[in-house]
Amino acid sequence: MNMKFLFSLMLLPSLSVAPAAENLIFNSGFELGSAGFSVLRSRPLENFRGGFDPSGGAFPERKEVKSGQGALRLVSLPDQRLTLCSSEIELKPATRYTFSFWAKCNADLKLVWKLSSRQQEKEKLIWKDLSRTFSPGREWKEYSCTVTTPPAPHRYYNFYLSVQGAGTVFMDNLQLAEGASVTPWTPASDPEAAVFLPEIVTDAASLSGKLRAVSYSADRNAEFDLLFCAVGKTDAPVKKSLRVPLKRGIASETEFRFAPFPYGCFQVRPVMGGRELPPGARGMTVHCHAPVWKNTAGGSGFKLGVNTAILGRYTSNEIVDSTGTGEERGKYLSYLGNLMRIWNPGEINWALCNPAPGKFDFSRILSAVEIARRNGFDLEVTISDGWTWMPGKPNRNIPQWTWERDLAGRQYPTSDRTDTTRMVKLPRYEDWSAYAAAFAAAVGDRVRFVDLMNEPNCSFSGKTYAKYMKAAYDAIKKANPRIRVVAGSATEDLGARAAEFLRELVSSPEASSMDLLSFHPYGSRQDDSPVPAQNRIRQFRQIVRDAGGKVPLWNDECFYLQPVARSHYMLEHDLPVGAVSRRILIDMGEGCFASTPLHSDQTLDDPLNPNRVIQSWDSRCVPSKLFAEMNALACFLAGAEPLATVEQRGEYLGYVFANRGKTFSAIWSAGDPIQLRLNLPSGASFRMYDLYGNPMAAGKVLALTRVPVYLEWSGVPAERAAEILRSGAVSVENPFRVGPLRWSVRDGKTGLQFELGNRNSKPVSGFVRVNAREFRNRGGRAEFSLLRKESPVSIFVPLTLQSESVKEIPVTLLVASDDRLISVKRTVRITPRIVLEEGVLSGPYPIARVAEGKAPASASDLSAEFSLLRKGDELSVRVRVTDDVAGKGKKLPFLADCVELFWDPEPFRCDEKYPDRYAPGTRQIFINPYRTPHVSLIDGKEIPGIQVAVTQRRNGYDMTIRLPLPRNAECVGFDLAVDDSDSPDTRKTQLVWSGDGKNHADRSGFALLFPARNGK
Amino acid sequence: MKQRWMTMLLLTAAGTLSAADAIPLQLSRNGSWKADESGKQFTRTVKDGVAEWSQVLAKAELEAKSYYRFSWRMTSSKEGSSDPLVLEVNGPEKVHLSRYTTFAPAPDIQQFHLYTDTCPGTYTFSLRSGMKTAQTLTCGELKLEKLSSSDLEQELFSSPATEFFHPLKSGWRNAVEAADDSSPTGKSISFTLPEIYSLRSAYLPVVPGKTYRLELWVKGSDVLGAKIRMDTYMGPLEGKHCYRDVNVSVSKSWKKVTAEWKVPTDTAASPMLRSGMLRLDMKFNSPAATVSVAGVSLKMVKE
C-alpha cells in the first residue's frame, strides 16, 4: 500500500494507535510540486562568468518517489551550490522537535539542514540557527534529528537544506513534529492546497490564477475560500469560494479569476474550513503598468530607477540567484524605471576587472550591460568602491598590485578629512586613469553614465578626490567623449558630511571634470527628517551655484527611507507605503537629473516567510509592494519636467510637473501621522490617482495622508494648478503643536513648561493635563484660552515630584479643547534649574558624569567644576579643569582637550516632529584651551559676543567664558562637557554636567538657567 | 404614612468644603461604640463573627427651606470589608427616612445633602454599623453645615471615587476610580459591559428654576451608544419626577459630553422636584465593551 495515503488508516477510530504528532511542514510530500519551497543556486565569485546552469536546481519528481505521486529532485552541479528553502513554520519556544525526511542520492554528498529564526523584536534583529548534517545513501532511507528550539521570543522559523557536493538527491516525506522521537509521516493537513499566480501582470482587467489541491485520505468535494488581499493596505479582502472535486491522492488544478484587478501588489490566500492555510500556500503578484518608458534615459526629462545587481546577488565571495538570474532581473528592472545604478563588486570592481597592470576583464559587467540593453534601460556603473584602508582588513576593491606603488608607499596616510581618523589608499593617478579608460573603451556607447567611486567622502576630502576625478574624467572622455561622468557620490552615512565634501569638490580647480554630481542623502532622507530632504537638495544646489557651477544633481543611493536612522539596517529595508514615492517625487520636483535611491532587492520579497527579516540572498524573492510602487513612479515620472513646488511647511508638500504632454501634481501631508483635509478653491479640475496609478474619486476636498496622490489636471495651466493647491484651506484632526517639555520652575513652583501652538485658524481654549505616576496626585493641569494660529503660548503645569531621585519620567500629555482630546506621549528629563541672581556667584558644580570613553583614573587624571555669575545681560562661566596631560591635537576639537558649552537661547522652540533636537539657535561650542583661536563651532555657525580667557596651570587649566544672555528670555538651556585627550587626536574621556553623550544632537538633557531680572 | 419632601440624603466624599455655616451637633453613641475624652471621636472594635447593630448619633436643629450638608469620616482597620454601614436620618414628626443607601469605610471625608422644605425641627443622623468581620472602626469629624446660595453655585461633584455606583440586579457596587494616564483627569471609572451596564451618581442638591451644565469625558473599547439622564429623583420618595436625557455616541477615543438643563419649577406636575435633589444615571448599550468615564462635572450656570 502507498505509504503517503496509509496515514489515513491510522486515524480510524477502530485502530488503537496514538495520534500522530502534527507535521508542521507545508506540502511535505511534494504532492503540490514545489509549492511552499524555493531554491537558491550560488557560485563562487572567482568562477562566475555571468550565468547559472539551468540544469542545476530543484525540480518536481514524479518517478523516483518514496510514496504518493510526488517527490523533489535536487540537482547539484560541480560548480554551483544548491539550497532548498522552506516556508514559514511557527514553533513553540524551548520545545523539542524532531525533523525527519526520506532521501536517496547518486553520489557521495552531504545534506546540511539548518533551522533558522530571523525576527524583529523591539526594533532589533534577533536570530538563531540550529543545524545538523546528513549523509544520504543510494537507497531510500529515513533520516532524522531532534532539536530544542531557543527560548522566546523566537517563534517563526524556516529551514534550509543545502547540498554539499555534486550529484542528484531525491527527497520525500519531510516532517517536523513536536517530540523527541520519529513518528510516521502525515501531511500537515488533509487536503492541502496552494495558489499559483504569475509574478508580474501588466495592464490586465482581471487576475487569473490556479489553485492546486490534493486529498490524502478520500475522494471528496473540498471547499476553499480565496482571499484577494492588497499588500500594504488594510482594505478588507475580496472573497471567492471554490468547490473542488478531488480524487484521493491525485492533485488537481482549478482556475480562478478576480476582477476588478487594480494596480498594486496582491496576495491570494486560501482558506479551508475557516482556517487560513500557511504562508507556503499563498500566491503573490504585482499588477504593473507596461514599461512604455523603455529606451528613454537618453532623452530630456527626469530619470529614475534603482541600485541593482543584474547577474545575481553578490554576497562577498559568491553570487546567488535568490533575486533572479540575469535575464529575470533584466525583465524585472525594466518595470522599475529607465536608469539603474550598478554598484556591485560582484559585477564590477577595480580589483576584479584589473587583476594586473594593463590586464582587464570586464566580462561580467559586459554581460550585465547587454541585458540592460535588451530590456531598454540605461546604466550608471560605479567602477570602484571606496579606498578606505583598515589595518588587518586589506581593501579588496583595489588591485593588490597597486599597493606596492601607492603614492604614499606603504605608509597609508590617515584621511585628510577632519571628521574621520581612517587610513586611506592613494593609488597612482595613472593606474586609476588607465582602469577608467579601459572601462570606457570596453563599454563604448552601451553605458551612458560612469560613476567613479562609491562614497569617497568616507575616505578623503573633496580636494583629494578632485584630483582622482580629473584623472579618470580625462581618460574616459578621451576613450569615449559621449560618456557622462558622475562624480561626488557623497554620503551622509557613517557620520560623513556630504555638504562639506561637495563644497570642497565644486570649489576645487578640477571642478569642471564632472558632468553630474551625485549624493546619498542618509542625513536627510524624507520631508519629515530633521533636515527635510527638499532643504538638503536646495542646500546642495546653492553650494554648486556659490562655486559658479551648474552641474545637475543625482540622488543615486538612499536605501533606508525612514525619516531617521533606526537600530539595524536590515530592519529598514522594508519601507512604509509611500516612502519611496515621496523621496523620488522630491528629487524630481527639486530638479534633480535622476533619482535611484532604493536597491532593487527592496522591491522583492519572500511571501513564503512573512515574519522573517529577510536578507536578500537567503531565500528566493519575488516582486512585491515596493516593486508596484516603483512601477507607478516610473509611469508618472520617467521623462517628467518639474514646473512648480507647492509647500506649506508642516502641512503639505507637492509638486506640479509635466509629462507626455499633460500636467500632473503629486501631493501629500507633510506631518506624520497627521491626516489633513485640503479644501481647494474653485477652478480645480483634475482626475486623481492613487499611489499605484489607480483612478480615485476626486472632489474639491483632498484628504491627504503621508501617501502621495497624483492629480492629472485638465485645462488648467501649471501655474494655476500650483496656485490652487497653495491656496487650499487646511483642516486637521489634531490642531495642537506641543514643543519640547522642560522641567522648569515658575514662581517658586516646579512643573513642566512648554510651548503650545494651534494649527487651525479658529482660536481654541481648553486645558492641558499631564499624567504620570511619578507626580504627586498623578499629575496636574493648566488652562489656556484663545490660542490663535501662529501665536503659540507658554504653558506651565505645576507639578511636584514624588521623589527627588527620579531622573526621567514618561508622561502622557493631554490637550483638551471643546470636545477634542489629543494625547502626546513624551519622556521628560529632570535636569538642574539654576536661578541667576545679579552679581551672585552660583556653584561650584562638578562636571562628573562619564558620557564617553573611560572613567578618569583619578581626580588628577581628569576632574572639573564650574561656577556661574550673571552681570546684567552677560553670563560668565568659570570652568576649572584638572588634567595631568595637555592634549592639543589637530583634528576635530573634541578629540583634544576641550570644553564643550551647550547653549540653547530658545529652549521651548522646536521642530514639531523632533522637539528635542537642536533648534536653529542651539549651539555646541567647542573651546580648546591649547588652540588658537579657542572657540570653534561646526558647520560655520557663530555665537556672537562670546569671549574666552584661558589660564594654563601645571595640572590643568582655568577658563572663563563670557557670553550674552538673550534679552527678555525667561530661561536658557545650558550644559557643559569636558573632553580629555592624552594622545594626539584621540578622546579618552568626556565628562558632562547635566546631559549625556547625546548632547550634540539632543537638548533634552540640558539644564535651564533663569536670569532673575527685576527681582523675579 | 404620607412621605414628606423634607429630608434628603446624599452620600458623597467631601472635597473642599466651603465657608458654609456650621451647625452645632449633639453627639452620642450606643452599643460597643466608645467615645474618646473629647467626645467627638468614636471607636468600635468588632469581634469576628459577632453581629451587633450599634451607632453613632448626631442631633441638630434645622431650619425650613434650607439645604444642609452632613459630613463625617469613617475608617476601618480592615480594608475592603464588605460589611454594611448605613446612614439613617429621622426628622420631626412624620419625617422618618429608613435606610435607602449604604456606604463603605473610606479614608476620605464623606458627605450627604438634605433639603428641609417645610419641615424644620430636630434631626438625628445615625451612622449604623452592623459588622461581623473582626476590625476596628473609627468615626469622627462629624459636621453639619447649612449651605449658602453661593455654595449651591459651586461644582457639585467633588470626588467621583465615592460619588458613583453601579446598580446591579443583585444590588449595587461602588464604582472604582483608578489612575488612568490616558484620561483628561489622570483617573477614570472603568467598567465592563454587559455585567455592568449602568453608572449612577449619588444625589446632588439642585435649585429648581436654575440651569445646570453637565460635562464629562467618556470612551469605549468599541463604538457604542449611551443615554445619560439628569433626573430630579430621590429613591425613597414618591411622585412623578422629571428628567433630561442626553443620547451619546461613545467612540474609541475620549469624547467630551456637555449638556445644559434648566431644572423645572412646576412641582405640581413633578412633585419629586420638591426633593431638591438630582442624580445622574448613565446607561450603556453594547453586548460587550469596556467603558471609561472621567471628569464628571455638574455646576449651576450663573445667569
XYZ file of C-alpha atoms in Angstrom, chain B residues 28 41 50 86 101 105 144 176 181 203 222 242 253 266 288 299:
16
model
C -23.780 60.301 71.279
C -14.066 60.664 68.155
C -20.299 38.670 66.414
C -25.925 52.610 56.960
C -28.413 53.566 50.741
C -15.443 52.940 55.222
C -23.271 69.717 59.722
C -13.931 52.184 41.215
C -2.800 58.134 32.149
C -27.887 62.761 44.926
C -15.659 49.877 20.945
C -38.758 64.940 35.552
C -11.160 57.869 21.914
C -43.654 73.040 38.344
C -19.502 43.620 25.393
C -22.482 73.055 38.040
